[in-house]
GROMACS .gro file of C-alpha atoms in nm:
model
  445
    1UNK     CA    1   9.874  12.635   7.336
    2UNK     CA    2   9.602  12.422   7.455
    3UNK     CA    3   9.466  12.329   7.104
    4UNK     CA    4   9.782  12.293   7.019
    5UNK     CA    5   9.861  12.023   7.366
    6UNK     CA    6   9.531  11.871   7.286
    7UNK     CA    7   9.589  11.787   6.903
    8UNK     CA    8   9.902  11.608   6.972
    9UNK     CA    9   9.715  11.410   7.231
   10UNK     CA   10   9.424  11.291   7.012
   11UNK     CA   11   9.599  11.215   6.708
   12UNK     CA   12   9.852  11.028   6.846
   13UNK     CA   13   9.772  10.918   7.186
   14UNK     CA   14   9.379  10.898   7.227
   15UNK     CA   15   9.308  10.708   7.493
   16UNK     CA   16   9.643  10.637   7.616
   17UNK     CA   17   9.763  10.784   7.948
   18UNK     CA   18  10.025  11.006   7.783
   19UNK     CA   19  10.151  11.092   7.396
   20UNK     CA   20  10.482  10.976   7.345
   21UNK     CA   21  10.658  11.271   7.216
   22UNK     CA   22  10.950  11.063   7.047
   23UNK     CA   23  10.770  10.841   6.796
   24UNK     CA   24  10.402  11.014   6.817
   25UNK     CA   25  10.225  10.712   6.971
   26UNK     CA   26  10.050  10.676   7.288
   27UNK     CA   27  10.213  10.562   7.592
   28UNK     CA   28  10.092  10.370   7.923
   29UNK     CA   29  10.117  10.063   8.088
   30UNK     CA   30  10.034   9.754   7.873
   31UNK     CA   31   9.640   9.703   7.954
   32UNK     CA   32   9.667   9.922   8.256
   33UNK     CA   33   9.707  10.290   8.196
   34UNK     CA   34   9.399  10.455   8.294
   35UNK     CA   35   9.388  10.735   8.017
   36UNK     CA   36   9.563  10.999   8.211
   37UNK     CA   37   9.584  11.309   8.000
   38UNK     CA   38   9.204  11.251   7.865
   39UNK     CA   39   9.093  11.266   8.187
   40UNK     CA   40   9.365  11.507   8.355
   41UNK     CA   41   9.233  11.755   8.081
   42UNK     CA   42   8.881  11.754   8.114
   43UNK     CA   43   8.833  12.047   8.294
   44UNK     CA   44   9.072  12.207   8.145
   45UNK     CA   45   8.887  12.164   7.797
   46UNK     CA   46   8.593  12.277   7.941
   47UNK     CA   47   8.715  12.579   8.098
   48UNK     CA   48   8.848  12.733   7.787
   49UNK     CA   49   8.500  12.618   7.578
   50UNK     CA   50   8.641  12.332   7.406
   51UNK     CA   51   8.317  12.160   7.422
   52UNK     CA   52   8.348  11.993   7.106
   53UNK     CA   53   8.681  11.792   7.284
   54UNK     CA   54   8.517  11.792   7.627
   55UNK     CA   55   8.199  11.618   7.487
   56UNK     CA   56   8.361  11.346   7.250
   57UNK     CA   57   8.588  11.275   7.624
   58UNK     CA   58   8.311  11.273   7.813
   59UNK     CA   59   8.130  10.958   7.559
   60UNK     CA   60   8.493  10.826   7.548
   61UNK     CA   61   8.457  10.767   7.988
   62UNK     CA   62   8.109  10.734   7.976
   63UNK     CA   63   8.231  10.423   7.802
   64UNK     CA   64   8.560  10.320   7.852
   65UNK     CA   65   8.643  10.372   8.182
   66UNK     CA   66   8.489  10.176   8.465
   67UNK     CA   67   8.665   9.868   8.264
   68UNK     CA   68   8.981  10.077   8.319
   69UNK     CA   69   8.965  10.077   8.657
   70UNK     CA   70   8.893   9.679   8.755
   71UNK     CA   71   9.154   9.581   8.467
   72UNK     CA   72   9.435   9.389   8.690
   73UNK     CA   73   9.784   9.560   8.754
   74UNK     CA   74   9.952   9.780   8.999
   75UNK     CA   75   9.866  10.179   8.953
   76UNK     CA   76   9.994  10.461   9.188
   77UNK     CA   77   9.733  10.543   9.450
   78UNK     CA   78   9.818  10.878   9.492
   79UNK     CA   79   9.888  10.958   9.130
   80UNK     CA   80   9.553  10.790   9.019
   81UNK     CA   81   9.355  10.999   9.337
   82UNK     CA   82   9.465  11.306   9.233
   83UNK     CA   83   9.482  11.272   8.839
   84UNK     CA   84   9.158  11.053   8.755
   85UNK     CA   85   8.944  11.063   9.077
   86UNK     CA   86   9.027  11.491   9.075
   87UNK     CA   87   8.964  11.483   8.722
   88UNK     CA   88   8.599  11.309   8.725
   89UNK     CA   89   8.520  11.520   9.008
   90UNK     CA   90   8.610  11.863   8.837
   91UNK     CA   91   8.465  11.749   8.517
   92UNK     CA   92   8.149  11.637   8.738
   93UNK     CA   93   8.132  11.988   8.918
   94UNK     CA   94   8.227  12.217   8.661
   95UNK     CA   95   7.966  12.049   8.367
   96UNK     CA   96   7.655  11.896   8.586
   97UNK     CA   97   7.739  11.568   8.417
   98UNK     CA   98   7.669  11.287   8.695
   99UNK     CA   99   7.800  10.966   8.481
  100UNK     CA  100   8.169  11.172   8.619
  101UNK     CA  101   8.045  11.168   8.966
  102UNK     CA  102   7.934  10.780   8.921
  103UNK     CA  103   8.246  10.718   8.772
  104UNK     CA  104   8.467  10.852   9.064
  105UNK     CA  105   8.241  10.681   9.309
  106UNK     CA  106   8.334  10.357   9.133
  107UNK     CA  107   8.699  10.459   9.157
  108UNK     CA  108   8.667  10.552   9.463
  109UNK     CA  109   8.514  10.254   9.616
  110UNK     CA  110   8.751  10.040   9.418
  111UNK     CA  111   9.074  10.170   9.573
  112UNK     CA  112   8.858  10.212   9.960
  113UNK     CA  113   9.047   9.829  10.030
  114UNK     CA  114   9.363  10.001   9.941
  115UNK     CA  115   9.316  10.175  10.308
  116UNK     CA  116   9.268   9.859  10.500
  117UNK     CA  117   9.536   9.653  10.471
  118UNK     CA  118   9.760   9.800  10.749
  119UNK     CA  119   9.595   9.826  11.085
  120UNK     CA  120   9.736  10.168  11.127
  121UNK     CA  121   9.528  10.266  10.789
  122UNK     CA  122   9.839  10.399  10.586
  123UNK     CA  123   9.805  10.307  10.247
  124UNK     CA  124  10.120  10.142  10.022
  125UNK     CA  125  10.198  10.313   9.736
  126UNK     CA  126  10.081  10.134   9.480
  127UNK     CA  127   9.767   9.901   9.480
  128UNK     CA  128   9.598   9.655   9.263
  129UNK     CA  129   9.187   9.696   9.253
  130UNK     CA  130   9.149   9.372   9.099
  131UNK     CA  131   9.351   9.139   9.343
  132UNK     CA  132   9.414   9.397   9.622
  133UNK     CA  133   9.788   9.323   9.627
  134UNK     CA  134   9.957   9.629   9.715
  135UNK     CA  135  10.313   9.702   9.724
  136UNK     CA  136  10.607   9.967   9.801
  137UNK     CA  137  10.612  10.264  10.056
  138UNK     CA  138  10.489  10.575  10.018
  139UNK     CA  139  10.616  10.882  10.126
  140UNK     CA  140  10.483  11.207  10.314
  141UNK     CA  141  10.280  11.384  10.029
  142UNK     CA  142  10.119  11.083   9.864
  143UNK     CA  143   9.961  10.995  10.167
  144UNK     CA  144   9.905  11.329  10.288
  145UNK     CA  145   9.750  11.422   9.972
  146UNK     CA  146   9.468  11.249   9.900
  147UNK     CA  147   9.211  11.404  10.142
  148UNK     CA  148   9.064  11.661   9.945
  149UNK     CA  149   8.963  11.407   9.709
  150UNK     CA  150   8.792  11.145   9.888
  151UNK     CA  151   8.605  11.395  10.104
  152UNK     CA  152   8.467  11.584   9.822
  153UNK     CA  153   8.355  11.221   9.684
  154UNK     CA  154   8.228  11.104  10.019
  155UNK     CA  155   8.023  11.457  10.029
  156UNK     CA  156   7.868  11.413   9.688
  157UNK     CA  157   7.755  11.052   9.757
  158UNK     CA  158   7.741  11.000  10.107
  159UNK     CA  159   7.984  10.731  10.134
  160UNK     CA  160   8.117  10.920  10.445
  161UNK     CA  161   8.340  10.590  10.544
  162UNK     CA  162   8.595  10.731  10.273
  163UNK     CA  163   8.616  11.067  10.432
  164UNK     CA  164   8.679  10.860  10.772
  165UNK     CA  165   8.954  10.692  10.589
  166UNK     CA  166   9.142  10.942  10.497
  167UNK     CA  167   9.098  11.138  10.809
  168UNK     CA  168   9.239  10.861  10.993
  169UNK     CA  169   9.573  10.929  10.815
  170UNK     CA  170   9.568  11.296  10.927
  171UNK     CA  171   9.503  11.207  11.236
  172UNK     CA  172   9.781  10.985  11.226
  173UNK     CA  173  10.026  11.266  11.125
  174UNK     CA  174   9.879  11.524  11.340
  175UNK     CA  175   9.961  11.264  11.625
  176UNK     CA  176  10.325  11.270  11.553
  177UNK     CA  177  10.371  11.684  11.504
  178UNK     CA  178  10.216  11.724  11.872
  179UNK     CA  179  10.457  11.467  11.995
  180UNK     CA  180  10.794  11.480  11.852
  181UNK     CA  181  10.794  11.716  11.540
  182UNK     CA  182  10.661  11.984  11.762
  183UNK     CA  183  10.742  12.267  11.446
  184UNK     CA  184  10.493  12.136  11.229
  185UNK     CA  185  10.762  11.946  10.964
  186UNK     CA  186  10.727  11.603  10.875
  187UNK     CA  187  11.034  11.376  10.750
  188UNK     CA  188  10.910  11.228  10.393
  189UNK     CA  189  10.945  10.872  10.454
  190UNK     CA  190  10.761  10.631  10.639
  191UNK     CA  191  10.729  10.311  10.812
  192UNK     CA  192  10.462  10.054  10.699
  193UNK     CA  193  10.551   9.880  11.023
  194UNK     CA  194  10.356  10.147  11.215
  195UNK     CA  195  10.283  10.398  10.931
  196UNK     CA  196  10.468  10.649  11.167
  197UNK     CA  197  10.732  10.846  10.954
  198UNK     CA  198  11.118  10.754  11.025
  199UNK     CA  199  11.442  10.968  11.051
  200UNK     CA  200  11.506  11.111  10.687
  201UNK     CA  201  11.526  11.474  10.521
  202UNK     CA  202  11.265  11.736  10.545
  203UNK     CA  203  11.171  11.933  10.232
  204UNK     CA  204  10.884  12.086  10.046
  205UNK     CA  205  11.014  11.943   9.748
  206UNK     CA  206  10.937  11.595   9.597
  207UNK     CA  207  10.778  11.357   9.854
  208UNK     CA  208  10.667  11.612  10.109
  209UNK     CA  209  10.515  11.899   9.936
  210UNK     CA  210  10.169  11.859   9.893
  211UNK     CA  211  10.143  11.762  10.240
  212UNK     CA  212  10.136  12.121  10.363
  213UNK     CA  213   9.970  12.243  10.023
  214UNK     CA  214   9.675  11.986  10.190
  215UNK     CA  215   9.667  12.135  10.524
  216UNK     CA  216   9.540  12.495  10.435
  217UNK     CA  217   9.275  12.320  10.178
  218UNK     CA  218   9.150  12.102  10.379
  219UNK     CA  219   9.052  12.370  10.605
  220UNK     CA  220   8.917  12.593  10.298
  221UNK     CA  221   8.726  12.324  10.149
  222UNK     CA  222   8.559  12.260  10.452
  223UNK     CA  223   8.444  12.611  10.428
  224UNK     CA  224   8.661  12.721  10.725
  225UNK     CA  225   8.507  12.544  10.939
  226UNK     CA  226   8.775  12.218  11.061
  227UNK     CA  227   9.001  12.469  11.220
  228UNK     CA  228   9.242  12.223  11.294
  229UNK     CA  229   9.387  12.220  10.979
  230UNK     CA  230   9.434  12.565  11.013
  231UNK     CA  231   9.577  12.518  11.291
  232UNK     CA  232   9.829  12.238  11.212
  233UNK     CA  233   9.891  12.469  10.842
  234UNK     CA  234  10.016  12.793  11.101
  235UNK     CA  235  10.226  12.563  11.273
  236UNK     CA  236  10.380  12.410  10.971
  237UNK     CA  237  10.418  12.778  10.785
  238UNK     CA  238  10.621  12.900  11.124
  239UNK     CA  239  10.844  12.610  11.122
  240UNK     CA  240  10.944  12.641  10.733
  241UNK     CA  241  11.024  13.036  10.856
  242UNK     CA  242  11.271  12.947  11.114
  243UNK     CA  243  11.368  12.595  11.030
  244UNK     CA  244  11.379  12.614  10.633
  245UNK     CA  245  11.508  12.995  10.458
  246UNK     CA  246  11.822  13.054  10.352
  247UNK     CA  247  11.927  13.387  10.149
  248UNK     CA  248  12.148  13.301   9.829
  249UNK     CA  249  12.454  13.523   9.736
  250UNK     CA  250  12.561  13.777   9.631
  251UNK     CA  251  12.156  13.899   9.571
  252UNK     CA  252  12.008  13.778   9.828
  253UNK     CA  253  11.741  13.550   9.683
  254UNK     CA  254  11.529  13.376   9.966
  255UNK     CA  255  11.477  12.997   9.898
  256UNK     CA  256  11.325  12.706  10.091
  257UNK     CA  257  11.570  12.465  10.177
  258UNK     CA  258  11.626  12.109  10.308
  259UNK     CA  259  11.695  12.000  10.639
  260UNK     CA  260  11.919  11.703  10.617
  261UNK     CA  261  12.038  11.530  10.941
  262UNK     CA  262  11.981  11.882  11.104
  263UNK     CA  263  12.172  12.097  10.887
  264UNK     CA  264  11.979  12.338  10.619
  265UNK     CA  265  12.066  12.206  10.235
  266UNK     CA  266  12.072  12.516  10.014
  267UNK     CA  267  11.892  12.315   9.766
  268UNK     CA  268  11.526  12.351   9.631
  269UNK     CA  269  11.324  12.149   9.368
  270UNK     CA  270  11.076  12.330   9.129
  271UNK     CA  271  10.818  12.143   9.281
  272UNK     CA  272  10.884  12.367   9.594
  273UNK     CA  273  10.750  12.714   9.349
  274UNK     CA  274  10.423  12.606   9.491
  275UNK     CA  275  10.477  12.733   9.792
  276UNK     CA  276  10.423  13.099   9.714
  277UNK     CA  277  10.080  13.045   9.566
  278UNK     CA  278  10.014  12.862   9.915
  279UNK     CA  279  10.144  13.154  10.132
  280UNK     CA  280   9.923  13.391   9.898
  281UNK     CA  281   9.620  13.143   9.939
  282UNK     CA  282   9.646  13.159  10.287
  283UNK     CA  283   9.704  13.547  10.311
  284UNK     CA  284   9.343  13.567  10.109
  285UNK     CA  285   9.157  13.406  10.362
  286UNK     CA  286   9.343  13.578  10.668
  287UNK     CA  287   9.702  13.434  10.747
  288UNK     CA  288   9.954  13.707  10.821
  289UNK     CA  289  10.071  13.969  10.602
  290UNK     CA  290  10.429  13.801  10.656
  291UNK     CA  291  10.308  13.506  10.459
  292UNK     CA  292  10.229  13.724  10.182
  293UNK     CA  293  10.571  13.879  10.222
  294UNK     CA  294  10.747  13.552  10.195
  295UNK     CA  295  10.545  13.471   9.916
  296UNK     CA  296  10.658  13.782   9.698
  297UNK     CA  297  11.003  13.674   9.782
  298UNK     CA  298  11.013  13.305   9.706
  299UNK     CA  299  10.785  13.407   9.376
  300UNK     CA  300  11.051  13.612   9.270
  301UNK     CA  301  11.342  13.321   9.335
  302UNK     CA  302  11.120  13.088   9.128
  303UNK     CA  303  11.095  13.367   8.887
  304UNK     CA  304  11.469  13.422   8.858
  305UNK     CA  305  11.505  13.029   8.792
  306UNK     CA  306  11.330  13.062   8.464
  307UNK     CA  307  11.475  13.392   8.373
  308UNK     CA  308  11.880  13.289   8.483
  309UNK     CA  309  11.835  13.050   8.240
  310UNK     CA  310  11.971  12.978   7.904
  311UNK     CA  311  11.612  12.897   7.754
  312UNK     CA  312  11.431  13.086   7.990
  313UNK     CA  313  11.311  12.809   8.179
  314UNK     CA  314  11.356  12.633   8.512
  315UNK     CA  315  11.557  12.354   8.587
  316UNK     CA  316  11.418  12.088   8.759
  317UNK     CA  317  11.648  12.145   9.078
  318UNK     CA  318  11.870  12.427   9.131
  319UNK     CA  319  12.133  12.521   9.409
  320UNK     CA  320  12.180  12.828   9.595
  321UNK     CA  321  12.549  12.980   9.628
  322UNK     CA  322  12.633  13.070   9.979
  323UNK     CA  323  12.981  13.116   9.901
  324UNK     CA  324  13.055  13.559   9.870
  325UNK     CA  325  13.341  13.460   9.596
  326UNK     CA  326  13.131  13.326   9.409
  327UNK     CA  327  12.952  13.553   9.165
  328UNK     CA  328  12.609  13.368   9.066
  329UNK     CA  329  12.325  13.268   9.300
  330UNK     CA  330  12.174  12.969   9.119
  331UNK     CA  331  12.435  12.658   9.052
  332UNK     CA  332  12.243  12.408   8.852
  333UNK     CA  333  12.424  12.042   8.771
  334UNK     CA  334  12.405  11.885   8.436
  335UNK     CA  335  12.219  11.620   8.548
  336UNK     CA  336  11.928  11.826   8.701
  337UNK     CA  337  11.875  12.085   8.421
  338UNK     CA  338  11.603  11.935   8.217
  339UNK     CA  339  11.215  12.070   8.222
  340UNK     CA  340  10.930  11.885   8.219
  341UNK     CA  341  10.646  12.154   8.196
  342UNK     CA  342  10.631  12.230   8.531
  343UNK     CA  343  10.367  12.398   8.663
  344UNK     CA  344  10.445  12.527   9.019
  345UNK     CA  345  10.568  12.884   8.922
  346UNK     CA  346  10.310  12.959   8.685
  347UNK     CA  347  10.042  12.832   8.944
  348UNK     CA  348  10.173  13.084   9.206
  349UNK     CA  349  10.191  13.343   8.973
  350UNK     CA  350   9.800  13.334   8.890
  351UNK     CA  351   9.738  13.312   9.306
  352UNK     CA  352   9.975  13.596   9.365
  353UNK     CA  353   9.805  13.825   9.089
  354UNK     CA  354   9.434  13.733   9.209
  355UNK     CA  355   9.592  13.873   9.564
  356UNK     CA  356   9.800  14.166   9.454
  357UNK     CA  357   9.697  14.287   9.061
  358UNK     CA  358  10.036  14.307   9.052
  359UNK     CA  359  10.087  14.350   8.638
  360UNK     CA  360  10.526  14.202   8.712
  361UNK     CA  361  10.321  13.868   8.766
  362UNK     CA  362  10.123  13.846   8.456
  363UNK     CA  363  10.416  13.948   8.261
  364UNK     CA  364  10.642  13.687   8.468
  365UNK     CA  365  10.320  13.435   8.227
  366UNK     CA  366  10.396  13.600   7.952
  367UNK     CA  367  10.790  13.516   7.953
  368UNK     CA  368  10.731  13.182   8.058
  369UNK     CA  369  10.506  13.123   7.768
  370UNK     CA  370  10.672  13.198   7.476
  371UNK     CA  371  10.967  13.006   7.612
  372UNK     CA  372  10.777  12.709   7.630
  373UNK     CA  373  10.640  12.821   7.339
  374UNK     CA  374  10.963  12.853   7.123
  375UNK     CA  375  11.157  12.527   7.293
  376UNK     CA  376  10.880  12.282   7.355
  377UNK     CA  377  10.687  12.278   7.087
  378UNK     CA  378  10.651  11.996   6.882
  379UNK     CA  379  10.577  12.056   6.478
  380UNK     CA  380  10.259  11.784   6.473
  381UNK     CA  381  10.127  11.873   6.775
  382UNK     CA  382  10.193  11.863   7.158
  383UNK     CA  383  10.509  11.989   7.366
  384UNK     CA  384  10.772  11.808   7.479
  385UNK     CA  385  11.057  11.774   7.789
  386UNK     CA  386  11.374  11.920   7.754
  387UNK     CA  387  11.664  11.835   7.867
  388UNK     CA  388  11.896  12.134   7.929
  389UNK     CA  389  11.815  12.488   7.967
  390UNK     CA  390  12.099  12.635   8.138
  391UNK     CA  391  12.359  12.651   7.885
  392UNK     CA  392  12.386  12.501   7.508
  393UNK     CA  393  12.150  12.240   7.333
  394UNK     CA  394  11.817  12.189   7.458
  395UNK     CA  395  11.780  11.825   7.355
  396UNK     CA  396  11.408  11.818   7.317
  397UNK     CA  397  11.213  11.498   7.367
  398UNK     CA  398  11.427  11.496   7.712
  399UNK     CA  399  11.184  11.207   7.877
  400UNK     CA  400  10.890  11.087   7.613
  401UNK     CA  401  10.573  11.208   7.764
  402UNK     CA  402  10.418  11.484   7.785
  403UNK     CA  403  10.256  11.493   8.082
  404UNK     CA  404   9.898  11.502   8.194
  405UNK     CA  405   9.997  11.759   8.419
  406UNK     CA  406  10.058  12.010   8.127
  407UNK     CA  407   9.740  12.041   8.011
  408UNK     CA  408   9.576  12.003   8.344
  409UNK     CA  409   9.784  12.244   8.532
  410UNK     CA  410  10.061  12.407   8.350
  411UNK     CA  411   9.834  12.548   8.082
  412UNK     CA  412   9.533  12.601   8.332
  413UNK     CA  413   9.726  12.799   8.518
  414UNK     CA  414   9.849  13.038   8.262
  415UNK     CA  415   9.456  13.056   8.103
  416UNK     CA  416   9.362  13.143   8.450
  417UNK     CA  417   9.629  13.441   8.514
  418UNK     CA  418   9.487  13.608   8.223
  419UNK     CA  419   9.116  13.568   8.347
  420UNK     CA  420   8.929  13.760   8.571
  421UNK     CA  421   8.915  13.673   8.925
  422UNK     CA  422   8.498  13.539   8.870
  423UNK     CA  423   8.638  13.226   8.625
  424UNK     CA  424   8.697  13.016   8.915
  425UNK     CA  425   8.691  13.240   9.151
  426UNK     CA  426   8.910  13.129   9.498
  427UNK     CA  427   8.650  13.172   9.692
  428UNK     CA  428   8.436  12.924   9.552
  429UNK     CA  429   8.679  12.660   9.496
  430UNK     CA  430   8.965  12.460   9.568
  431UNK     CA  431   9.237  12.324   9.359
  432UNK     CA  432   9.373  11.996   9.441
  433UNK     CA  433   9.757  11.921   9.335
  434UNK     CA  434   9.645  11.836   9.002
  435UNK     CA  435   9.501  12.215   8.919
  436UNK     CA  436   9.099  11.995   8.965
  437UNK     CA  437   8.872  12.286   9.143
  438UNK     CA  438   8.620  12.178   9.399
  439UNK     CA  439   8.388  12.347   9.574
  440UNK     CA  440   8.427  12.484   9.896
  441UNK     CA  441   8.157  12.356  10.149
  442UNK     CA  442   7.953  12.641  10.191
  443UNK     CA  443   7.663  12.476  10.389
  444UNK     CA  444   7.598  12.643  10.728
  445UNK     CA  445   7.886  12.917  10.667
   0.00000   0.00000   0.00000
């Protein structure tokens, strides 16, 4: 499946941010996009010994993409930190190569500014290296999520002043969980007034989830030695158990809500199938065993999302019946049935099998592959979106990417469930949101 992600990439699309899956062409913003998949996907290439691919990349940002990054026009701070600067920092640690590690000091340096417009330190959400305009707001995870990134970087090159940027946002969060959100759960959306976050809806799905996926890594990477990010991740972890479960009917699936003006929403986003993998992450390195028992549960709900289904695939938000006349658990609208390769589930299924060698989560993969396998792919190469898996025609080619993240997670992932526990072994490394492993500071452990 990789070969098969990668050829429709670099016959179409080389160079491009993304292959358009509708008229096989690349796809990016006009003399901005910073060659997303090619560099999303260089670890993954490497991991599975395409060196062939990985090489011809490698020349292809050895020269091509420092110009990239000073080229003028807005790009997504958060996106590019954990897509590029993630990506030349796996590439850099998993192959020796230091023209990646140069590269993402560049980067690195060129979005530093991005930190100092507001004199609270909160970045916007997007930010332009080559005039340093920045504009719009960003939410809970993309500025909670860009830590493990810039303190690897700032580790590898001693630029420490972007480790004390980033810090400075955590310790901006951290401020406001000890005094008002005393259960450890942030609202997703903030104020650039005072970069303090505002009244709005609490979830672990899009905008805040990566947020608490940050709090136990940043502690792990640090090789357990900032405890308060362990401490601030147990804190979070008991507020989702009492503030965020609700139990579906009539079967009793367990799902992670959203709290909306108090009340719990029975609804949860695919992006929120992380969380298992998180709970099971932190069980390996000594949480309680009820974390790993929430994490069995909630893998199974994601499970039954993909297996509920029509194509035997998620949905890219689904609803839980609490109504006992009702006779099915998962309502999914029209509008919210597409997939777009996803990789959540399949990444909590590889964590929960490295901490259980539980066989049901391998063959969970297996089911999950072939049905990408037999509705997304695409007869020159690549896979594509769809747009309805619940019930009747898929409608293939649902959005026209295919997203970086497929080849740099989604596939990952799977490879990795079906590798021993020494091919990137956990406790060696840690992945950022984007699937890029980095090593665990293991200096005076």
């Amino acid at each position: 499946m990789i070969q098969w992600a990668w050829k429709g990439y670099t016959t179409y699309a080389y160079g491009y941010d993304s292959l358009n899956v509708q008229t096989y062409e690349g796809t990016g913003i006009p003399d901005r996009n910073m060659a997303l998949t090619l560099v999303d996907s260089l670890d993954t290439l490497y991991l599975v010994g395409m060196f062939q691919e990985f090489d011809r990349a490698s020349e292809w940002v050895a020269n091509n993409m420092e110009q990239r990054i000073f080229l003028s026009g807005f790009i997504s701070l958060f996106e590019t930190t954990i897509r590029v600067m993630g990506g030349l920092l796996s590439a850099y640690y998993m192959s020796g190569h230091v023209h990646f590690l140069m590269i993402a000091k560049t980067l690195g340096l060129a979005l530093s500014p991005a930190f100092d417009v507001y004199v609270h330190g909160i970045p916007a959400k997007d930010f332009d290296t080559a005039t340093k305009l920045v504009r719009n707001i960003p939410s809970l995870a993309e500025v909670g999520s860009l830590q493990l990134e810039f303190k690897y970087l700032a580790r590898a090159t001693g630029y420490t002043m972007l480790e004390e940027q980033v810090d400075r946002i955590s310790d901006l969060l951290a401020k406001q969980v000890d005094e008002k959100y005393t259960n450890g759960l942030l609202p997703v959306q903030l104020s650039m007034h005072d970069g303090k976050v505002i009244t709005s809806k609490i979830t672990l799905g899009a905008n805040g989830d990566s947020y608490y996926e940050y709090l136990l890594k940043q502690w792990l990477l640090s090789g357990k030695k900032d405890d308060k990010f362990r401490t601030r991740y147990i804190t979070a972890v008991d507020g989702i158990m009492d503030k965020l479960l609700g139990k579906s009917t009539p079967n009793g699936l367990i799902f992670v809500g959203e709290l909306v003006h108090g009340k719990l929403e029975p609804k949860m986003d695919h992006l929120v199938c992380f969380v298992p993998g998180m709970l099971a992450l932190g069980y390996m390195n000594g949480m309680p065993e009820e974390h790993l028992t929430l994490a069995k549960q909630l893998m199974e709900t994601c499970y039954q999302m993909y297996a509920q289904m029509e194509a035997k695939l998620a949905p890219e938000i689904v609803y839980f019946n609490m109504n006992e006349s009702v006779e099915e658990d998962l309502l999914v609208s029209t509008n919210d049935a597409f997939n777009l390769l996803r990789p959540e589930t399949v990444e909590s299924l590889m964590i929960l099998y490295r901490a259980t060698k539980d066989e049901t989560y391998r063959e969970y993969g297996r089911e999950i592959m072939k049905a990408f396998e037999k509705n997304c792919r695409l007869e020159r190469g690549g896979y594509a979106s769809i747009g309805n898996v619940a019930k009747g025609p898929i409608k293939i080619g649902f959005t026209k990417e295919m997203e970086s993240f497929f080849i740099a997670e989604t596939l990952k992932y799977l490879f990795l469930l079906f590798s021993n526990d020494s091919v990137l072994a956990l406790d060696d490394i840690v992945f950022n949101t984007e699937a890029h492993p980095l090593p665990i500071n293991k200096a005076d452990i």
